[in-house]
XYZ file of N, CA and C in Angstrom:
414
model
N -7.589 -8.737 -22.372
C -8.623 -9.753 -21.325
C -7.658 -11.149 -20.581
N -6.212 -10.796 -21.124
C -5.291 -11.431 -20.027
C -5.433 -10.231 -18.269
N -5.402 -9.251 -18.702
C -5.622 -8.052 -17.821
C -6.674 -8.258 -16.654
N -7.796 -8.232 -17.102
C -8.799 -8.820 -16.511
C -9.059 -10.318 -15.870
N -8.206 -11.026 -16.239
C -8.045 -12.953 -15.737
C -6.702 -12.486 -14.702
N -6.232 -11.735 -14.485
C -4.827 -11.146 -13.519
C -6.243 -10.444 -12.201
N -6.437 -9.672 -12.562
C -7.303 -9.032 -11.869
C -7.915 -10.014 -11.238
N -8.969 -10.876 -11.970
C -9.749 -11.851 -11.599
C -9.212 -12.565 -9.700
N -7.944 -12.981 -10.539
C -7.647 -13.772 -9.740
C -6.763 -13.302 -8.656
N -6.454 -12.378 -8.912
C -5.472 -11.444 -7.378
C -6.926 -10.950 -6.383
N -8.079 -10.997 -7.597
C -9.196 -10.441 -6.345
C -10.223 -11.714 -5.437
N -9.616 -12.621 -6.003
C -9.758 -13.905 -5.072
C -8.795 -14.119 -4.258
N -7.565 -14.360 -4.758
C -6.410 -14.442 -3.819
C -6.710 -13.161 -2.381
N -6.958 -11.739 -2.911
C -7.063 -11.111 -1.921
C -8.149 -11.474 -0.861
N -9.759 -11.965 -1.044
C -10.800 -12.212 -0.784
C -10.278 -13.064 0.251
N -9.656 -14.388 -0.264
C -9.542 -15.418 0.462
C -8.247 -15.409 1.602
N -7.352 -13.903 1.466
C -6.671 -13.516 2.373
C -7.207 -12.977 3.532
N -8.396 -11.629 3.080
C -8.800 -11.082 4.350
C -9.417 -12.018 5.200
N -10.295 -12.750 4.303
C -11.584 -13.469 4.567
C -10.807 -14.810 5.477
N -10.152 -15.603 4.460
C -9.568 -16.972 4.668
C -10.864 -17.476 4.721
N -10.866 -18.978 4.229
C -11.746 -19.849 4.668
C -11.993 -20.151 6.089
N -13.438 -19.970 5.687
C -14.295 -20.590 7.704
C -13.757 -19.638 8.410
N -13.045 -18.225 8.048
C -12.318 -17.168 9.132
C -11.032 -17.260 9.224
N -10.252 -18.086 8.831
C -8.903 -18.590 9.414
C -7.731 -17.227 8.914
N -7.097 -16.913 9.985
C -5.957 -15.812 9.408
C -5.024 -15.869 8.748
N -4.683 -15.805 7.534
C -4.118 -15.677 6.560
C -2.976 -14.699 6.782
N -1.580 -15.320 6.616
C -0.429 -14.290 6.694
C -0.214 -13.692 5.481
N 0.259 -12.334 5.290
C 0.533 -11.750 4.373
C 1.749 -12.409 3.331
N 1.862 -12.241 2.412
C 3.234 -12.898 1.313
C 4.788 -12.432 1.665
N 5.300 -13.688 1.249
C 6.860 -12.789 1.414
C 7.627 -11.609 0.589
N 8.503 -10.962 1.029
C 8.625 -9.679 0.287
C 10.039 -10.449 -0.551
N 10.149 -9.720 -1.532
C 11.667 -9.952 -2.807
C 11.865 -8.691 -3.178
N 11.346 -8.035 -3.037
C 12.256 -6.740 -3.672
C 13.122 -5.770 -2.201
N 13.615 -5.492 -3.081
C 14.545 -4.154 -2.401
C 14.302 -2.955 -1.800
N 13.507 -3.038 -0.480
C 13.610 -1.814 0.458
C 14.149 -0.456 -0.489
N 15.604 -0.890 0.010
C 16.302 0.592 -0.237
C 16.208 1.613 -1.232
N 16.241 0.351 -2.510
C 15.547 1.090 -3.484
C 14.182 1.613 -3.786
N 13.193 1.028 -3.181
C 11.732 1.127 -3.137
C 11.706 2.361 -1.925
N 12.750 3.327 -1.304
C 12.205 4.135 -0.349
C 12.425 5.520 -1.075
N 13.775 5.265 -2.692
C 14.013 6.072 -3.835
C 13.007 6.360 -4.409
N 12.586 5.083 -4.838
C 11.140 5.230 -5.838
C 9.925 5.594 -5.286
N 9.812 5.131 -4.106
C 8.305 5.844 -3.430
C 8.588 7.430 -4.158
N 9.523 7.926 -3.663
C 9.466 9.258 -3.604
C 9.731 9.872 -5.159
N 10.272 9.163 -5.761
C 10.526 9.492 -7.040
C 9.097 9.593 -8.356
N 8.308 8.317 -7.482
C 7.418 8.585 -8.134
C 5.918 9.183 -7.333
N 6.103 9.678 -6.369
C 5.131 10.391 -6.062
C 4.397 10.115 -5.260
N 4.337 8.827 -4.491
C 3.369 8.064 -3.689
C 3.106 8.831 -2.576
N 4.017 9.510 -2.202
C 3.910 9.782 -0.472
C 2.967 11.294 -0.822
N 2.443 11.781 -1.900
C 1.725 12.772 -2.130
C -0.410 12.361 -1.453
N -0.068 11.146 -1.674
C -1.259 10.313 -1.453
C -1.156 9.186 -0.148
N -0.562 8.295 -0.184
C 0.172 7.717 1.301
C 0.972 8.333 2.313
N 1.116 9.251 1.749
C 2.051 9.755 3.618
C 3.376 9.459 3.343
N 4.453 10.243 4.227
C 5.722 9.920 4.436
C 5.961 8.933 4.577
N 5.166 8.176 5.344
C 5.374 6.841 6.225
C 4.588 5.538 6.329
N 3.763 6.483 4.888
C 2.471 5.313 4.954
C 1.359 5.679 5.420
N 0.839 6.858 6.170
C -0.034 7.451 6.781
C -0.226 8.870 5.950
N -1.794 8.831 5.348
C -2.129 9.896 4.225
C -3.421 9.415 4.491
N -4.125 10.081 2.728
C -5.437 9.983 2.448
C -5.596 8.753 2.115
N -4.065 8.144 1.862
C -5.036 6.353 1.735
C -3.801 5.638 2.400
N -3.768 5.370 3.657
C -3.189 4.323 4.244
C -2.535 3.076 4.011
N -1.463 2.921 3.731
C -0.640 1.883 4.006
C 0.001 1.165 4.969
N 0.257 1.639 5.887
C 1.194 1.486 7.231
C 0.352 0.184 7.859
N 1.111 -0.245 8.792
C 0.539 -1.977 9.211
C -0.532 -3.077 8.302
N 0.128 -2.754 7.221
C -0.120 -3.712 5.894
C -2.154 -3.281 6.017
N -2.983 -2.483 6.170
C -4.312 -2.143 6.091
C -4.311 -2.638 5.173
N -3.867 -2.383 3.805
C -4.467 -2.122 2.615
C -4.708 -3.299 2.242
N -5.790 -3.922 1.519
C -5.559 -4.888 0.735
C -4.792 -5.358 -0.191
N -4.380 -4.270 -1.573
C -3.881 -4.240 -2.117
C -1.991 -4.616 -1.690
N -2.067 -4.585 -0.700
C -0.151 -5.253 0.398
C -0.365 -6.795 0.345
N -1.546 -7.224 0.506
C -1.446 -8.747 1.258
C -0.746 -9.646 0.622
N -0.165 -9.432 -0.888
C 1.218 -10.481 -1.670
C 1.930 -9.399 -2.967
N 2.790 -9.814 -3.245
C 3.398 -8.983 -4.281
C 2.355 -9.105 -5.967
N 1.686 -10.075 -5.845
C 0.810 -10.460 -7.268
C 0.083 -9.808 -7.246
N -1.115 -9.526 -6.025
C -2.056 -8.782 -5.774
C -1.477 -7.095 -5.861
N -0.576 -6.698 -5.234
C 0.315 -5.648 -5.872
C 0.434 -4.917 -7.103
N 0.978 -6.057 -7.495
C 1.293 -5.970 -8.991
C -0.057 -5.983 -10.126
N -0.972 -6.747 -9.877
C -2.217 -6.470 -10.797
C -2.857 -4.759 -10.475
N -3.140 -4.495 -9.032
C -3.724 -3.504 -9.075
C -3.134 -2.498 -9.713
N -1.025 -2.535 -9.628
C -0.719 -1.673 -10.610
C -0.974 -1.280 -12.167
N -1.856 -2.423 -12.654
C -1.639 -3.348 -14.010
C -2.791 -3.463 -14.701
N -3.802 -4.056 -14.005
C -4.448 -4.355 -14.320
C -5.403 -3.767 -14.774
N -5.503 -2.417 -14.190
C -6.365 -1.674 -14.577
C -6.412 -0.464 -15.981
N -4.983 -1.245 -16.496
C -5.025 -0.169 -17.937
C -5.743 0.629 -18.430
N -6.788 0.766 -18.978
C -7.371 1.766 -19.369
C -9.109 2.054 -18.650
N -8.794 1.472 -17.878
C -9.752 1.720 -16.715
C -9.228 2.571 -15.351
N -8.967 3.441 -15.710
C -8.033 4.463 -15.039
C -8.545 5.778 -14.366
N -9.233 5.578 -12.996
C -9.432 5.015 -12.382
C -10.208 3.729 -12.693
N -10.508 2.776 -11.679
C -11.009 1.569 -11.611
C -12.687 2.270 -11.415
N -12.646 2.637 -9.919
C -13.820 2.864 -9.554
C -13.796 3.896 -8.955
N -14.938 5.034 -8.921
C -14.837 6.519 -8.610
C -14.589 6.674 -7.674
N -14.249 6.087 -6.616
C -13.768 6.093 -5.051
C -12.390 6.145 -5.323
N -11.967 5.567 -6.410
C -10.280 5.789 -6.841
C -9.886 6.925 -6.759
N -8.532 6.976 -6.881
C -7.730 8.288 -7.983
C -6.314 8.091 -8.245
N -5.960 6.814 -7.773
C -4.667 6.271 -8.192
C -4.399 6.180 -9.263
N -3.304 6.108 -9.911
C -2.812 6.807 -11.227
C -2.894 4.675 -11.546
N -2.731 4.602 -12.932
C -1.961 3.063 -13.634
C -0.736 3.507 -13.701
N -0.285 1.989 -13.481
C 1.078 2.115 -13.666
C 1.129 0.810 -14.817
N 1.989 0.981 -15.785
C 1.936 0.415 -16.759
C 3.706 -0.279 -16.887
N 3.472 -1.893 -17.485
C 4.957 -2.326 -17.422
C 6.215 -0.939 -17.738
N 5.924 -0.675 -18.908
C 6.225 0.463 -20.016
C 7.105 1.472 -18.952
N 5.825 2.014 -17.559
C 6.592 3.282 -17.298
C 7.326 2.837 -14.968
N 6.899 1.467 -15.048
C 7.528 1.517 -13.288
C 7.612 -0.442 -13.913
N 8.836 -1.061 -14.035
C 8.989 -2.098 -13.710
C 8.309 -3.375 -12.719
N 8.062 -4.611 -12.799
C 7.989 -5.068 -12.405
C 8.898 -4.901 -11.020
N 10.105 -4.895 -11.156
C 11.346 -5.119 -10.212
C 11.342 -4.343 -9.347
N 11.219 -2.585 -9.820
C 10.894 -1.805 -9.286
C 9.658 -1.440 -8.839
N 8.465 -2.049 -9.099
C 6.846 -2.069 -8.393
C 7.269 -3.042 -6.823
N 8.323 -3.915 -6.942
C 8.243 -5.308 -6.040
C 9.134 -4.055 -5.011
N 10.206 -3.462 -5.389
C 11.066 -2.053 -4.706
C 10.501 -1.881 -4.006
N 9.649 -0.859 -4.607
C 8.269 0.098 -3.767
C 7.342 -0.742 -2.801
N 6.890 -2.324 -3.082
C 6.244 -2.649 -2.556
C 7.207 -2.990 -1.272
N 8.339 -3.591 -1.449
C 9.019 -4.360 -0.217
C 9.794 -2.606 0.900
N 9.188 -0.992 0.154
C 9.711 -0.158 1.081
C 8.307 -0.155 1.671
N 7.152 -0.153 0.945
C 5.920 0.465 2.408
C 5.534 -0.950 2.801
N 6.109 -2.181 2.820
C 6.078 -3.136 3.651
C 6.970 -2.845 4.933
N 7.825 -2.281 4.867
C 8.195 -1.618 6.168
C 7.928 -0.259 7.198
N 6.399 0.230 6.406
C 6.159 1.052 7.589
C 5.165 0.839 8.168
N 5.503 1.336 9.474
C 4.734 1.046 10.869
C 4.041 2.444 11.249
N 2.845 2.523 11.860
C 2.295 3.646 13.015
C 2.458 2.674 13.571
N 3.126 3.100 14.475
C 3.120 3.225 16.180
C 2.888 4.985 16.833
N 2.255 5.516 17.057
C 2.290 6.425 17.660
C 2.246 6.628 19.051
N 3.158 7.890 19.879
C 3.240 7.564 21.338
C 2.170 7.571 21.721
N 1.825 6.964 23.607
C 0.899 6.972 24.306
C 0.777 8.568 24.544
N -0.925 8.769 25.195
C -1.003 9.985 25.433
C 0.431 10.953 26.092
N 0.392 9.818 27.076
C 1.023 10.623 28.460
C 2.428 10.612 27.655
N 3.014 10.232 26.764
C 4.652 10.815 26.433
C 4.174 11.482 25.399
N 3.289 12.452 25.731
C 3.248 13.884 24.680
C 2.856 15.128 25.322
N 3.901 15.816 25.995
C 3.736 16.637 26.855
C 2.575 17.623 26.510
N 2.394 17.941 25.207
C 1.891 19.281 24.561
C 0.345 18.741 25.088
N -0.193 17.547 24.442
C -1.351 16.720 24.631
C -1.762 16.841 25.997
N -0.603 16.328 26.574
C -0.971 16.089 28.250
C -1.492 17.091 29.114
N -0.838 18.382 28.633
C -0.728 19.141 29.372
C -2.125 20.177 29.124
N -3.098 19.435 27.831
C -4.451 20.273 27.385
C -5.134 19.530 27.813
N -4.912 18.327 28.175
C -6.204 17.065 28.880
C -6.211 17.320 30.209
N -4.910 17.841 31.218
C -4.616 18.337 32.298
C -5.836 19.526 32.115
N -5.738 20.492 31.356
C -6.250 21.583 31.898
C -7.790 21.773 31.578
N -8.257 20.607 30.828
C -9.527 20.036 30.761
C -10.156 19.785 32.080
N -9.207 19.320 32.544
C -10.338 18.335 33.844
C -10.842 19.381 34.532
């Protein structure tokens, strides 16, 4: 029951954060974890398998595009509150991480590391092979 209350609170926080009251822009929450330790844990727990080595994968996390990255509370709720509902929805395949398998401190370190991800691909003009293909196609 407690997990469902946490999940409900997180979903309300998430919806307010993404849509805001009357469309106001709301900033993402602060980061308290250790990103350096989070980098090691990100690889130890296999997060890169779905989220890629830099947050670009089957489930993107870079550039704060995922709602579960809104703040630490939402992130922890997503990891924890699903407990026996793993995965919560048929469209999800992320495993549940109970506190026994991933401490809050470690989870917040992973959160801190993920928040460092930025997807900043180079401009087409800066990729010689792609530019050559485009020139040949003209």
